[in-house]
mmCIF file of C-alpha atoms in Angstrom:
data_model
loop_
_atom_site.group_PDB
_atom_site.id
_atom_site.type_symbol
_atom_site.label_atom_id
_atom_site.label_comp_id
_atom_site.label_asym_id
_atom_site.label_seq_id
_atom_site.Cartn_x
_atom_site.Cartn_y
_atom_site.Cartn_z
ATOM 1 C CA MET A 1438 -6.997 -20.861 -3.256
ATOM 2 C CA GLY A 1439 -6.864 -19.227 -6.637
ATOM 3 C CA ALA A 1440 -6.950 -16.049 -8.642
ATOM 4 C CA ASP A 1441 -10.546 -15.139 -7.728
ATOM 5 C CA ASN A 1442 -9.885 -15.648 -4.019
ATOM 6 C CA ASN A 1443 -6.698 -13.594 -4.242
ATOM 7 C CA VAL A 1444 -8.507 -10.693 -5.930
ATOM 8 C CA GLY A 1445 -11.165 -10.897 -3.225
ATOM 9 C CA THR A 1446 -8.457 -10.655 -0.586
ATOM 10 C CA ILE A 1447 -6.951 -7.573 -2.244
ATOM 11 C CA ARG A 1448 -10.377 -5.942 -2.508
ATOM 12 C CA SER A 1449 -10.891 -6.618 1.210
ATOM 13 C CA ILE A 1450 -7.488 -5.070 1.988
ATOM 14 C CA TYR A 1451 -8.401 -1.926 0.072
ATOM 15 C CA THR A 1452 -11.723 -1.699 1.917
ATOM 16 C CA ALA A 1453 -9.939 -2.187 5.258
ATOM 17 C CA PHE A 1454 -7.414 0.519 4.311
ATOM 18 C CA GLU A 1455 -10.225 2.982 3.574
ATOM 19 C CA GLN A 1456 -11.770 2.142 6.961
ATOM 20 C CA GLY A 1457 -8.473 2.362 8.844
ATOM 21 C CA ASP A 1458 -8.714 -1.322 9.826
ATOM 22 C CA VAL A 1459 -5.033 -2.278 9.914
ATOM 23 C CA PRO A 1460 -5.629 -5.514 11.920
ATOM 24 C CA ALA A 1461 -7.834 -6.795 9.069
ATOM 25 C CA ILE A 1462 -5.005 -6.093 6.617
ATOM 26 C CA LEU A 1463 -2.441 -7.804 8.830
ATOM 27 C CA ASP A 1464 -4.664 -10.907 9.012
ATOM 28 C CA THR A 1465 -4.167 -11.429 5.261
ATOM 29 C CA LEU A 1466 -0.353 -11.453 5.516
ATOM 30 C CA SER A 1467 2.080 -14.293 6.108
ATOM 31 C CA GLU A 1468 4.279 -14.058 9.185
ATOM 32 C CA ASP A 1469 7.330 -13.567 6.933
ATOM 33 C CA ILE A 1470 5.755 -10.837 4.767
ATOM 34 C CA ASP A 1471 8.187 -8.798 2.639
ATOM 35 C CA TRP A 1472 6.549 -5.369 2.066
ATOM 36 C CA ALA A 1473 7.950 -2.231 0.416
ATOM 37 C CA THR A 1474 7.451 0.831 -1.711
ATOM 38 C CA GLU A 1475 9.960 0.585 -4.556
ATOM 39 C CA THR A 1476 12.022 3.776 -4.355
ATOM 40 C CA SER A 1477 15.465 5.058 -3.596
ATOM 41 C CA SER A 1478 13.862 8.122 -2.009
ATOM 42 C CA ILE A 1479 13.808 8.545 1.755
ATOM 43 C CA ALA A 1480 11.394 11.502 1.683
ATOM 44 C CA ALA A 1481 8.440 9.644 3.194
ATOM 45 C CA PRO A 1482 8.558 7.799 6.503
ATOM 46 C CA TRP A 1483 6.716 4.805 5.048
ATOM 47 C CA TYR A 1484 9.381 4.219 2.362
ATOM 48 C CA GLY A 1485 11.674 1.238 2.755
ATOM 49 C CA VAL A 1486 11.454 -2.519 3.040
ATOM 50 C CA ARG A 1487 9.449 -4.028 5.905
ATOM 51 C CA HIS A 1488 9.616 -7.601 7.137
ATOM 52 C CA GLY A 1489 6.991 -9.156 9.358
ATOM 53 C CA LYS A 1490 3.571 -7.974 10.450
ATOM 54 C CA ASP A 1491 4.840 -5.546 13.114
ATOM 55 C CA GLU A 1492 6.886 -3.648 10.545
ATOM 56 C CA VAL A 1493 3.946 -3.568 8.119
ATOM 57 C CA ALA A 1494 1.761 -2.175 10.910
ATOM 58 C CA SER A 1495 4.402 0.538 11.328
ATOM 59 C CA PHE A 1496 4.162 1.278 7.588
ATOM 60 C CA PHE A 1497 0.444 2.021 7.960
ATOM 61 C CA GLU A 1498 0.960 4.058 11.133
ATOM 62 C CA GLN A 1499 3.613 6.180 9.421
ATOM 63 C CA PHE A 1500 1.508 6.691 6.323
ATOM 64 C CA ASP A 1501 -1.617 7.609 8.293
ATOM 65 C CA SER A 1502 0.220 9.996 10.602
ATOM 66 C CA THR A 1503 1.530 12.021 7.648
ATOM 67 C CA MET A 1504 -1.085 11.693 4.879
ATOM 68 C CA GLU A 1505 -4.846 12.063 4.702
ATOM 69 C CA VAL A 1506 -6.382 10.100 1.843
ATOM 70 C CA GLU A 1507 -9.172 11.766 -0.111
ATOM 71 C CA GLU A 1508 -9.490 9.186 -2.887
ATOM 72 C CA PHE A 1509 -8.396 5.560 -3.077
ATOM 73 C CA THR A 1510 -9.998 3.890 -6.088
ATOM 74 C CA PRO A 1511 -8.874 0.536 -7.508
ATOM 75 C CA VAL A 1512 -8.913 0.902 -11.299
ATOM 76 C CA THR A 1513 -7.463 -2.336 -12.671
ATOM 77 C CA PHE A 1514 -6.718 -5.871 -11.480
ATOM 78 C CA ALA A 1515 -4.502 -8.372 -13.322
ATOM 79 C CA VAL A 1516 -4.105 -11.852 -11.874
ATOM 80 C CA SER A 1517 -2.255 -15.127 -12.150
ATOM 81 C CA ASP A 1518 -2.419 -18.141 -9.864
ATOM 82 C CA SER A 1519 -0.097 -16.548 -7.317
ATOM 83 C CA ASP A 1520 -0.020 -12.806 -8.067
ATOM 84 C CA VAL A 1521 -2.362 -9.848 -8.171
ATOM 85 C CA LEU A 1522 -1.261 -6.625 -9.855
ATOM 86 C CA THR A 1523 -3.350 -3.504 -9.384
ATOM 87 C CA VAL A 1524 -3.515 0.111 -10.377
ATOM 88 C CA VAL A 1525 -5.098 2.363 -7.760
ATOM 89 C CA ARG A 1526 -5.978 6.028 -8.209
ATOM 90 C CA MET A 1527 -4.983 7.890 -5.037
ATOM 91 C CA ARG A 1528 -5.366 11.493 -4.027
ATOM 92 C CA ALA A 1529 -4.120 12.594 -0.597
ATOM 93 C CA HIS A 1530 -2.617 15.548 1.194
ATOM 94 C CA ASN A 1531 0.236 15.864 3.629
ATOM 95 C CA ARG A 1532 -1.182 16.616 7.083
ATOM 96 C CA ALA A 1533 1.681 18.986 7.984
ATOM 97 C CA THR A 1534 2.100 20.942 4.748
ATOM 98 C CA GLY A 1535 -1.379 20.594 3.254
ATOM 99 C CA LYS A 1536 0.200 19.789 -0.121
ATOM 100 C CA MET A 1537 -1.697 17.411 -2.392
ATOM 101 C CA VAL A 1538 -0.561 14.346 -4.333
ATOM 102 C CA ALA A 1539 -2.658 12.727 -7.059
ATOM 103 C CA MET A 1540 -1.297 9.649 -8.772
ATOM 104 C CA ASN A 1541 -1.714 6.072 -9.847
ATOM 105 C CA LEU A 1542 -0.201 3.536 -7.457
ATOM 106 C CA HIS A 1543 0.993 0.222 -8.883
ATOM 107 C CA HIS A 1544 0.770 -2.701 -6.461
ATOM 108 C CA GLN A 1545 2.074 -6.246 -6.735
ATOM 109 C CA PHE A 1546 0.921 -8.894 -4.265
ATOM 110 C CA THR A 1547 2.236 -12.477 -4.218
ATOM 111 C CA PHE A 1548 0.293 -15.217 -2.428
ATOM 112 C CA ARG A 1549 1.340 -18.511 -0.863
ATOM 113 C CA ASN A 1550 -1.225 -20.780 0.811
ATOM 114 C CA GLY A 1551 -3.841 -18.022 0.807
ATOM 115 C CA LYS A 1552 -1.631 -15.430 2.527
ATOM 116 C CA ILE A 1553 0.248 -12.481 1.048
ATOM 117 C CA THR A 1554 3.992 -13.109 1.254
ATOM 118 C CA TYR A 1555 5.296 -10.256 -0.879
ATOM 119 C CA HIS A 1556 4.118 -6.741 -1.695
ATOM 120 C CA ARG A 1557 5.682 -3.985 -3.769
ATOM 121 C CA SER A 1558 4.246 -0.575 -4.479
ATOM 122 C CA ALA A 1559 5.420 1.970 -7.031
ATOM 123 C CA GLU A 1560 4.324 5.593 -6.865
ATOM 124 C CA ASP A 1561 5.237 9.067 -8.085
ATOM 125 C CA THR A 1562 7.974 9.814 -5.556
ATOM 126 C CA ALA A 1563 8.585 13.291 -6.994
ATOM 127 C CA GLN A 1564 5.055 14.273 -5.964
ATOM 128 C CA VAL A 1565 5.532 12.779 -2.499
ATOM 129 C CA GLU A 1566 8.875 14.552 -2.035
ATOM 130 C CA ALA A 1567 7.266 17.875 -3.065
ATOM 131 C CA ALA A 1568 4.407 17.298 -0.611
ATOM 132 C CA PHE A 1569 6.899 17.060 2.262
ATOM 133 C CA LYS A 1570 8.651 20.343 1.460
ATOM 134 C CA GLU A 1571 7.512 23.348 3.482
#
C-alpha cells in the first residue's frame, strides 16, 4: 500500500459516487470508519459525524435524497503515505427547493492497511443552508 494506491482508491470512490455505487464506496472503508463533514451547522441531513459503514451508507442516502449533483470534478490531489487531501469542484441543486450550490469541497482521507479509516469534508455551509431555505 502506498500513496499511488491510495490516490487510486480515492479516484475510484469519486467514480463510484458519480455512478451512485455506494456499495463500491463502502468496500474501501474500514469497519471502524470515522466520517464527517466539518461544520457546526445542522442545515443538511448529511451533516454530522458517522461511525461505521451503515452510518456512512446513511450519509450517502441522505445526500442523494436531497441533492442532485450536476458537476463533481476532482481538481487537486495531495498525498502522503497515509493521507490523501483533495479539492473537488461540485455544483448541485436541492431537489426540494431547486436552489443551486457551487463550491470547492475539501476532503481528507486517512488510510490504514489499504482501507479508509477517517474522512473529513469541508464545504461552504452558508451556500448549503441557503439552498435549504424555501
